Tab-separated table of C-alpha atoms in Angstrom:
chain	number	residue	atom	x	y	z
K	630	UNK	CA	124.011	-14.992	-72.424
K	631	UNK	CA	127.057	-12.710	-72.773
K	632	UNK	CA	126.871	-10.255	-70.158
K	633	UNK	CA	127.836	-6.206	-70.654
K	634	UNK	CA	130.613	-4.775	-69.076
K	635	UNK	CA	129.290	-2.243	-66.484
K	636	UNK	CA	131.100	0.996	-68.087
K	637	UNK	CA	129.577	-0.022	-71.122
K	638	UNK	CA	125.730	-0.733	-69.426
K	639	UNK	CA	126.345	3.020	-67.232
K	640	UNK	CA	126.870	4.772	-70.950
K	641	UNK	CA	124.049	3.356	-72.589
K	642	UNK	CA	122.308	4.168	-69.741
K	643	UNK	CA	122.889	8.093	-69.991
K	644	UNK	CA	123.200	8.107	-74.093
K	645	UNK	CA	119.188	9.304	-74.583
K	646	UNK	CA	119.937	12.122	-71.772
K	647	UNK	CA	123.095	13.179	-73.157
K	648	UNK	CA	121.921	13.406	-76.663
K	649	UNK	CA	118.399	15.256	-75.365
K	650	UNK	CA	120.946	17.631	-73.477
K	651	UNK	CA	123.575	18.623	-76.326
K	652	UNK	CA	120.904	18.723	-78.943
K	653	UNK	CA	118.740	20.888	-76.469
K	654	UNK	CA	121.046	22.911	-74.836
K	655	UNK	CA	124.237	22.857	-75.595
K	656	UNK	CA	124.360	23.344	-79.248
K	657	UNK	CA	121.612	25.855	-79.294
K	658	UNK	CA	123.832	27.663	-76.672
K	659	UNK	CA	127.154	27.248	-78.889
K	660	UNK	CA	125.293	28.146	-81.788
K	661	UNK	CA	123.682	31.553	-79.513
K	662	UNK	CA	127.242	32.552	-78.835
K	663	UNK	CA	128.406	32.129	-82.444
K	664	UNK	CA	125.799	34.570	-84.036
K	665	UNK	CA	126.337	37.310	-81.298
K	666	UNK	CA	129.247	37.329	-82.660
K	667	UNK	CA	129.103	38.082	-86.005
K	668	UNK	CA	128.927	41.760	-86.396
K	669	UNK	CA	125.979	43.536	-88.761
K	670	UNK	CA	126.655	44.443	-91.774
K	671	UNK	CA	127.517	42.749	-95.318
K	672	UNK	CA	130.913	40.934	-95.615
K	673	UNK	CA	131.195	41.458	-91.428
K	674	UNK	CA	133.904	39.849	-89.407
K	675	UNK	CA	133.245	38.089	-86.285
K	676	UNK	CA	133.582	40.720	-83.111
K	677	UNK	CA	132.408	41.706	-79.529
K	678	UNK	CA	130.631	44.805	-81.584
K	679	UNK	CA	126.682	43.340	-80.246
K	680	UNK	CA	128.529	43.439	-76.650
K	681	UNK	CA	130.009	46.406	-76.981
K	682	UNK	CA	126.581	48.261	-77.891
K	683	UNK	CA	124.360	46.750	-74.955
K	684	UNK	CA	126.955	48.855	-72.732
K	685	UNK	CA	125.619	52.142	-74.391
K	686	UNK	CA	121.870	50.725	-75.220
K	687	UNK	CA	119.444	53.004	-72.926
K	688	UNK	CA	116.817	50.524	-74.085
K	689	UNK	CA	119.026	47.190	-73.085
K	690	UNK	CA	119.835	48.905	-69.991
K	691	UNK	CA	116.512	49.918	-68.905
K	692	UNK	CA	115.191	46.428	-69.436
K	693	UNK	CA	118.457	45.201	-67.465
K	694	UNK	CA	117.760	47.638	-64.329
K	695	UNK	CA	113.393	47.042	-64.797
K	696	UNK	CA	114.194	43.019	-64.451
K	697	UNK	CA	116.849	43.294	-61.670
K	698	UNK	CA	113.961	45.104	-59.897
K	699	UNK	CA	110.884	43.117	-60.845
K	700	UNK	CA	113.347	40.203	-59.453
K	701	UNK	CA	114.215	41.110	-56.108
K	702	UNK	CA	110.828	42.427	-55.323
K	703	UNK	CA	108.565	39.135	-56.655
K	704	UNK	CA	110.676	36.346	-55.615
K	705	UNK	CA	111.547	37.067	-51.901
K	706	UNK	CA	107.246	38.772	-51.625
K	707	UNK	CA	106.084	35.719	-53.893
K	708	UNK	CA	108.216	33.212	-51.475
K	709	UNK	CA	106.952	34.896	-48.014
K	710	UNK	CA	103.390	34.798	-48.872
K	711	UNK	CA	103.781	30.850	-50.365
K	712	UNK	CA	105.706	30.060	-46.973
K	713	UNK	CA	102.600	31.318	-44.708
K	714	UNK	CA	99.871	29.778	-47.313
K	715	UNK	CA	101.983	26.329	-46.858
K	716	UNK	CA	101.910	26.572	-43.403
K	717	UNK	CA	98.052	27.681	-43.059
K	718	UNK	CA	97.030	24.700	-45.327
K	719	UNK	CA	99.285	22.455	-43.718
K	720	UNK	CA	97.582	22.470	-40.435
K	721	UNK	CA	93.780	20.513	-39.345
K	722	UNK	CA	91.730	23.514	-40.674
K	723	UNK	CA	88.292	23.675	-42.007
K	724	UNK	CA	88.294	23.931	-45.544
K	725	UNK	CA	91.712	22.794	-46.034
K	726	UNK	CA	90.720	21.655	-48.738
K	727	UNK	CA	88.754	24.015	-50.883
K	728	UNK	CA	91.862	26.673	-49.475
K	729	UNK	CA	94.432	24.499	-50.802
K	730	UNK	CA	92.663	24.732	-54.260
K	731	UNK	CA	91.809	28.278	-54.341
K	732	UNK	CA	95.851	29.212	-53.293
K	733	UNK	CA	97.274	26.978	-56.219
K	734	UNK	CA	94.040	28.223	-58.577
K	735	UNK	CA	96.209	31.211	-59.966
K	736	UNK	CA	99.208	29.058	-60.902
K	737	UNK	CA	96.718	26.744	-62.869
K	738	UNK	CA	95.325	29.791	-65.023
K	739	UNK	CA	97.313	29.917	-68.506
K	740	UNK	CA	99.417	32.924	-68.572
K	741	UNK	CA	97.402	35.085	-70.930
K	742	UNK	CA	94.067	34.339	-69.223
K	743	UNK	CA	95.686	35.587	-66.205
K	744	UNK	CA	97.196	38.193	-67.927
K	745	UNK	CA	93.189	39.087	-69.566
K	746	UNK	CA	92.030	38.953	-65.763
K	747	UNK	CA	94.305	41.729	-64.268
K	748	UNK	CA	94.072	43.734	-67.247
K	749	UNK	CA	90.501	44.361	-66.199
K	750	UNK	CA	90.989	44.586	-63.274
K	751	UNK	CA	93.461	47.283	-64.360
K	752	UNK	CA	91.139	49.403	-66.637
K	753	UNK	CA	91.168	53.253	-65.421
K	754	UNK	CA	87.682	53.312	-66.323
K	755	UNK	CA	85.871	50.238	-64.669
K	756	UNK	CA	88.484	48.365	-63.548
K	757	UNK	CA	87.936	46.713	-59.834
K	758	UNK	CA	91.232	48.341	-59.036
K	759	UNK	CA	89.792	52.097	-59.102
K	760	UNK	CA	86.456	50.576	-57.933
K	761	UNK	CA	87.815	49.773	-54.415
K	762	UNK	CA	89.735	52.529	-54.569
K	763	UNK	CA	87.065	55.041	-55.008
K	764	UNK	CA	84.730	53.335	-52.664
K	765	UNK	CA	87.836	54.092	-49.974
K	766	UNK	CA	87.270	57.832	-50.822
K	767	UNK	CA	91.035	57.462	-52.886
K	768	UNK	CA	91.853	58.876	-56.412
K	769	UNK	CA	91.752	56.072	-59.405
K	770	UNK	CA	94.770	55.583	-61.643
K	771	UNK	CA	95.738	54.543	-65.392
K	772	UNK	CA	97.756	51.884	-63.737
K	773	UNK	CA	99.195	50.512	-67.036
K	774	UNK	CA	99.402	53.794	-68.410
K	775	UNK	CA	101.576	55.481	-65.803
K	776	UNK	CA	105.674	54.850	-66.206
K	777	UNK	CA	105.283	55.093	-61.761
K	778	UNK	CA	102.459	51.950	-61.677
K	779	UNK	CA	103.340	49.782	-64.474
K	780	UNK	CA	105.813	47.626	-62.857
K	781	UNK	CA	104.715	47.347	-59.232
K	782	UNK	CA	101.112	46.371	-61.531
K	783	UNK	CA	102.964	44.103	-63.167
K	784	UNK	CA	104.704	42.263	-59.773
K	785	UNK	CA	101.014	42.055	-58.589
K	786	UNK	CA	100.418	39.682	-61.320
K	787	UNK	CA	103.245	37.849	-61.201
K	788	UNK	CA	103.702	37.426	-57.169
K	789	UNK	CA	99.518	36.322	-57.110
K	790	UNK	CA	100.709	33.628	-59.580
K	791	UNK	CA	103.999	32.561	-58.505
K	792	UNK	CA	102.715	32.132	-54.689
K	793	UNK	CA	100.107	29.774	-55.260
K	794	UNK	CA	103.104	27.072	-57.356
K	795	UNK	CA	105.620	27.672	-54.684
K	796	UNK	CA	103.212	26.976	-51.793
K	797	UNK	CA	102.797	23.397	-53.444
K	798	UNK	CA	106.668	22.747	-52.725
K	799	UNK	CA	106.423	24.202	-49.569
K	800	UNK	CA	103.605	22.403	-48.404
K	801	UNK	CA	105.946	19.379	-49.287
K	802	UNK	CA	108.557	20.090	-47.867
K	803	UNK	CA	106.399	20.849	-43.928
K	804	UNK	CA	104.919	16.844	-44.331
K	805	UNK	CA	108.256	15.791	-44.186
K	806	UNK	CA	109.504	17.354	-41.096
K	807	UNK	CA	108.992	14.838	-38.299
K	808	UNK	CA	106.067	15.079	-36.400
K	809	UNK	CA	107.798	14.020	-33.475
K	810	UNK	CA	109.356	17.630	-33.650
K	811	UNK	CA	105.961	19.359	-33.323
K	812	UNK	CA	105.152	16.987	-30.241
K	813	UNK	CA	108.821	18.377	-28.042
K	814	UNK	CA	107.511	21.879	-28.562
K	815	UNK	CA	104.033	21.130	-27.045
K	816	UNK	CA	105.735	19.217	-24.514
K	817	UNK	CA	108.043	22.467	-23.976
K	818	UNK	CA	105.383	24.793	-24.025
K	819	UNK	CA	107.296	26.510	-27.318
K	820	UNK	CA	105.082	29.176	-28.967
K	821	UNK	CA	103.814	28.775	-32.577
K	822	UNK	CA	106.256	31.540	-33.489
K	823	UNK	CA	109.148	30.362	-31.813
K	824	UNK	CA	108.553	26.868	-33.413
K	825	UNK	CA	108.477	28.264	-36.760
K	826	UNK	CA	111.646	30.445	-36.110
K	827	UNK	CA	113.582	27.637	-34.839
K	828	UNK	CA	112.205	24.775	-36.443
K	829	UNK	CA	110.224	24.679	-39.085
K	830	UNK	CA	112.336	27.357	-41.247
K	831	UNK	CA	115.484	26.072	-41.205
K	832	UNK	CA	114.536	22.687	-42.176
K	833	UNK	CA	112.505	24.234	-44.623
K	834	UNK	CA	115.620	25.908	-46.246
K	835	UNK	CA	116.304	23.780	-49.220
K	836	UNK	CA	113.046	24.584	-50.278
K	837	UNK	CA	113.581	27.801	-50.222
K	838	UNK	CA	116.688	27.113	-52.093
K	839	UNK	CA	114.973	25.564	-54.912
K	840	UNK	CA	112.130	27.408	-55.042
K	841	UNK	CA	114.606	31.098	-55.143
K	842	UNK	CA	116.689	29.731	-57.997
K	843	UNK	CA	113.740	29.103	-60.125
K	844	UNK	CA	111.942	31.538	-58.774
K	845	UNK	CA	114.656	34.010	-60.336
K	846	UNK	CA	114.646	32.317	-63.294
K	847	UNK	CA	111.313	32.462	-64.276
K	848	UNK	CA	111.073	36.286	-63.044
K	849	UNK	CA	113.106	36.769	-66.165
K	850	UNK	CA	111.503	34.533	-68.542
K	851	UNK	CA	108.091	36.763	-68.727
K	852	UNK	CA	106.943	37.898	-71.570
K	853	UNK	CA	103.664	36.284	-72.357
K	854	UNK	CA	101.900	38.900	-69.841
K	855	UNK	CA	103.959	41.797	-70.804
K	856	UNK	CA	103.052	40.971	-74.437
K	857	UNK	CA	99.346	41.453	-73.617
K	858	UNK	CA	99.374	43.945	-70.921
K	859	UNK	CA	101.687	46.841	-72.028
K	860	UNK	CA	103.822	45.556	-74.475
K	861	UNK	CA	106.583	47.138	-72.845
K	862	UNK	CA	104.996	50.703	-72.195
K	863	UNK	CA	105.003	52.957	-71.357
K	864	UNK	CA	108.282	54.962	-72.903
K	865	UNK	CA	110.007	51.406	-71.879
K	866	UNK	CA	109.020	51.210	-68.394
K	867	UNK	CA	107.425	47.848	-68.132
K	868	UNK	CA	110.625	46.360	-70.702
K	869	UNK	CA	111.397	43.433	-69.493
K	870	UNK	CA	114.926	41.510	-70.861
K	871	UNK	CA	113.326	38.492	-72.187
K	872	UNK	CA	110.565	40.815	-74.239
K	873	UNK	CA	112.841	42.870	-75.266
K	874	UNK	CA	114.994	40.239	-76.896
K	875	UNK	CA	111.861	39.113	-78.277
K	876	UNK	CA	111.762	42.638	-79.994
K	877	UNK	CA	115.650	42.582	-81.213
K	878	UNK	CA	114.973	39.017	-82.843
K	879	UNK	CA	111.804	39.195	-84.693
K	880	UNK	CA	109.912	42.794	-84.772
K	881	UNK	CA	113.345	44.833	-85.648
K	882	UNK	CA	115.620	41.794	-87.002
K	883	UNK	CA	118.126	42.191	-85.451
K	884	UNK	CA	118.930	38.434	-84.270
K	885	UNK	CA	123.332	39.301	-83.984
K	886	UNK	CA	122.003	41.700	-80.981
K	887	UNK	CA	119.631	39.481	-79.684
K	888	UNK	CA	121.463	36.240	-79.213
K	889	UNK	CA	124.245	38.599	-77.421
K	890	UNK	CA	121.477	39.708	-75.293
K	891	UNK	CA	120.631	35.950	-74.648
K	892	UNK	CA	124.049	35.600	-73.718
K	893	UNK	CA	123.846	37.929	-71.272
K	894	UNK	CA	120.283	36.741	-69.869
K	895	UNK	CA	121.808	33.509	-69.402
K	896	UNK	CA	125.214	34.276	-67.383
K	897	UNK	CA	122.960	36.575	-65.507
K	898	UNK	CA	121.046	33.544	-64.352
K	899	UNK	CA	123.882	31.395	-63.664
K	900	UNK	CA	125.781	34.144	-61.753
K	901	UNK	CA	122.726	34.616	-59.533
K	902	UNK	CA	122.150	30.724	-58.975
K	903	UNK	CA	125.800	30.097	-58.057
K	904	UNK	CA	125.366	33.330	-55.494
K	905	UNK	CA	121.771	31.853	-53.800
K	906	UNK	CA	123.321	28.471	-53.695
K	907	UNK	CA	126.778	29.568	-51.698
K	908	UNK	CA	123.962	32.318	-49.239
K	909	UNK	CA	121.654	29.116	-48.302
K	910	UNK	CA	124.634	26.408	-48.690
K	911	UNK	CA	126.005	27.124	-45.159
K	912	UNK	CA	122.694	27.387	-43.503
K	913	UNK	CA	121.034	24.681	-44.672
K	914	UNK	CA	120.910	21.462	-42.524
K	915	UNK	CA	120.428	18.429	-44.832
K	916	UNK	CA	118.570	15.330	-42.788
């Protein structure tokens, strides 16, 4: 039997990828690029004029400045609070178990179910928001309703969702830290504290690596929950980027304007993955 030249064996190897990946994402990205630049208008040229009107777009920009915000409060809060679940489920616990289940329960609910949940829970009216609030002797609030609430509502939702995922990568990550480790600092007398200073959160590191770039990138890929919840309201407030793309390409038809916002959405992401992985790259100690 003839036998196939290696080079040849290594690109039929990675043919089905690289066809998945330039049908998938690189021409869709090409073709993204190519109608933000064609300019409105009948017998248009091709131009930077969709670019050049984001700059003066109070709606693009408010989205912009609402997501930059959403981001840097959810993903550090959402990574904390996974980070402590991980390391409360992680040790010989009763109901280790049934906690492990409940913490991950939230990223297991379909968007708009979640979305359903915390919009009662929301409702001036009879929401359980106002309820405990009340019962604590504290005035009740149109949550959704106020341009102040809306967003810090909205990070609620998305950090009780996003916590319960990430915990399953950190809880990963802990089981493969020797356990040798753990035995020194009971040997040394180290404090639990100390330990996890020292210890187990640098090693945990490119975890936290991973789980901050995609963390990021899904923080700007909502719009199922904005869809159902406020729809953007009030007076823009709760405007995320992705939903309002969603807006510029199919309610007001404006697709030129929307692909350049794309455009945008997507350097944004790369620029912020190529700054988290040079802030963690020189701390991180790879075993």
């Amino acid at each position: 039997m003839r036998r196939i030249p290696n080079g040849m064996f290594a690109w039929l190897l990675i043919t089905p990828a690289m066809i998945i990946l330039l049908g998938f994402s690189v021409l869709p990205m090409i073709t993204t690029i190519w109608t933000s630049l064609q300019e409105p208008g009948i017998g248009a040229s091709i131009g930077p004029a969709n670019y050049e009107r984001m700059v003066g777009d109070g709606v693009f920009l408010q989205s912009l400045r609402n997501n930059l915000v959403f981001s840097l409060v959810t993903v550090p809060i959402s990574l904390a609070i996974a980070m402590l679940m991980a390391v409360l489920v992680d040790r010989e616990i009763r109901a280790r178990g049934f906690l492990r289940m409940a913490f991950f329960t939230p990223a297991m609910l379909p968007v708009v179910a979640a979305a359903a949940i915390w919009l009662a829970f929301y409702q001036p009216n009879f929401g359980l928001i106002n309820a405990i609030a009340q019962g604590l002797g504290l005035p009740g609030q149109n949550w959704l309703g106020n341009p102040t609430t809306v967003l810090p509502a909205l990070m609620v939702v998305m950090v009780w969702k996003e916590a319960g995922f990430f915990m399953l990568f950190y809880l990963a990550g802990l089981q493969t830290i020797s356990p040798e480790l753990n035995e020194a600092s009971k040997l040394e007398g180290t404090g639990r504290w100390t330990h996890f200073r020292r210890i187990t959160f640098p090693l945990l590191l490119p975890t936290t690596l991973f789980t901050s770039i995609v963390g990021v990138a899904n923080s700007f890929k909502q719009i199922d929950f904005i869809f159902v919840m406020t729809q953007g309201g009030p007076n823009n407030a709760s405007n995320l980027l992705l939903y309002n793309i969603y807006l510029q390409a199919f309610p007001n038809r404006n697709p030129e304007f929307a692909a350049a916002m794309t455009a945008v959405l997507v350097l944004i992401l790369v620029v912020l993955a190529v700054i988290q992985i040079r802030m963690f790259d020189k701390r991180i100690h790879y075993r």
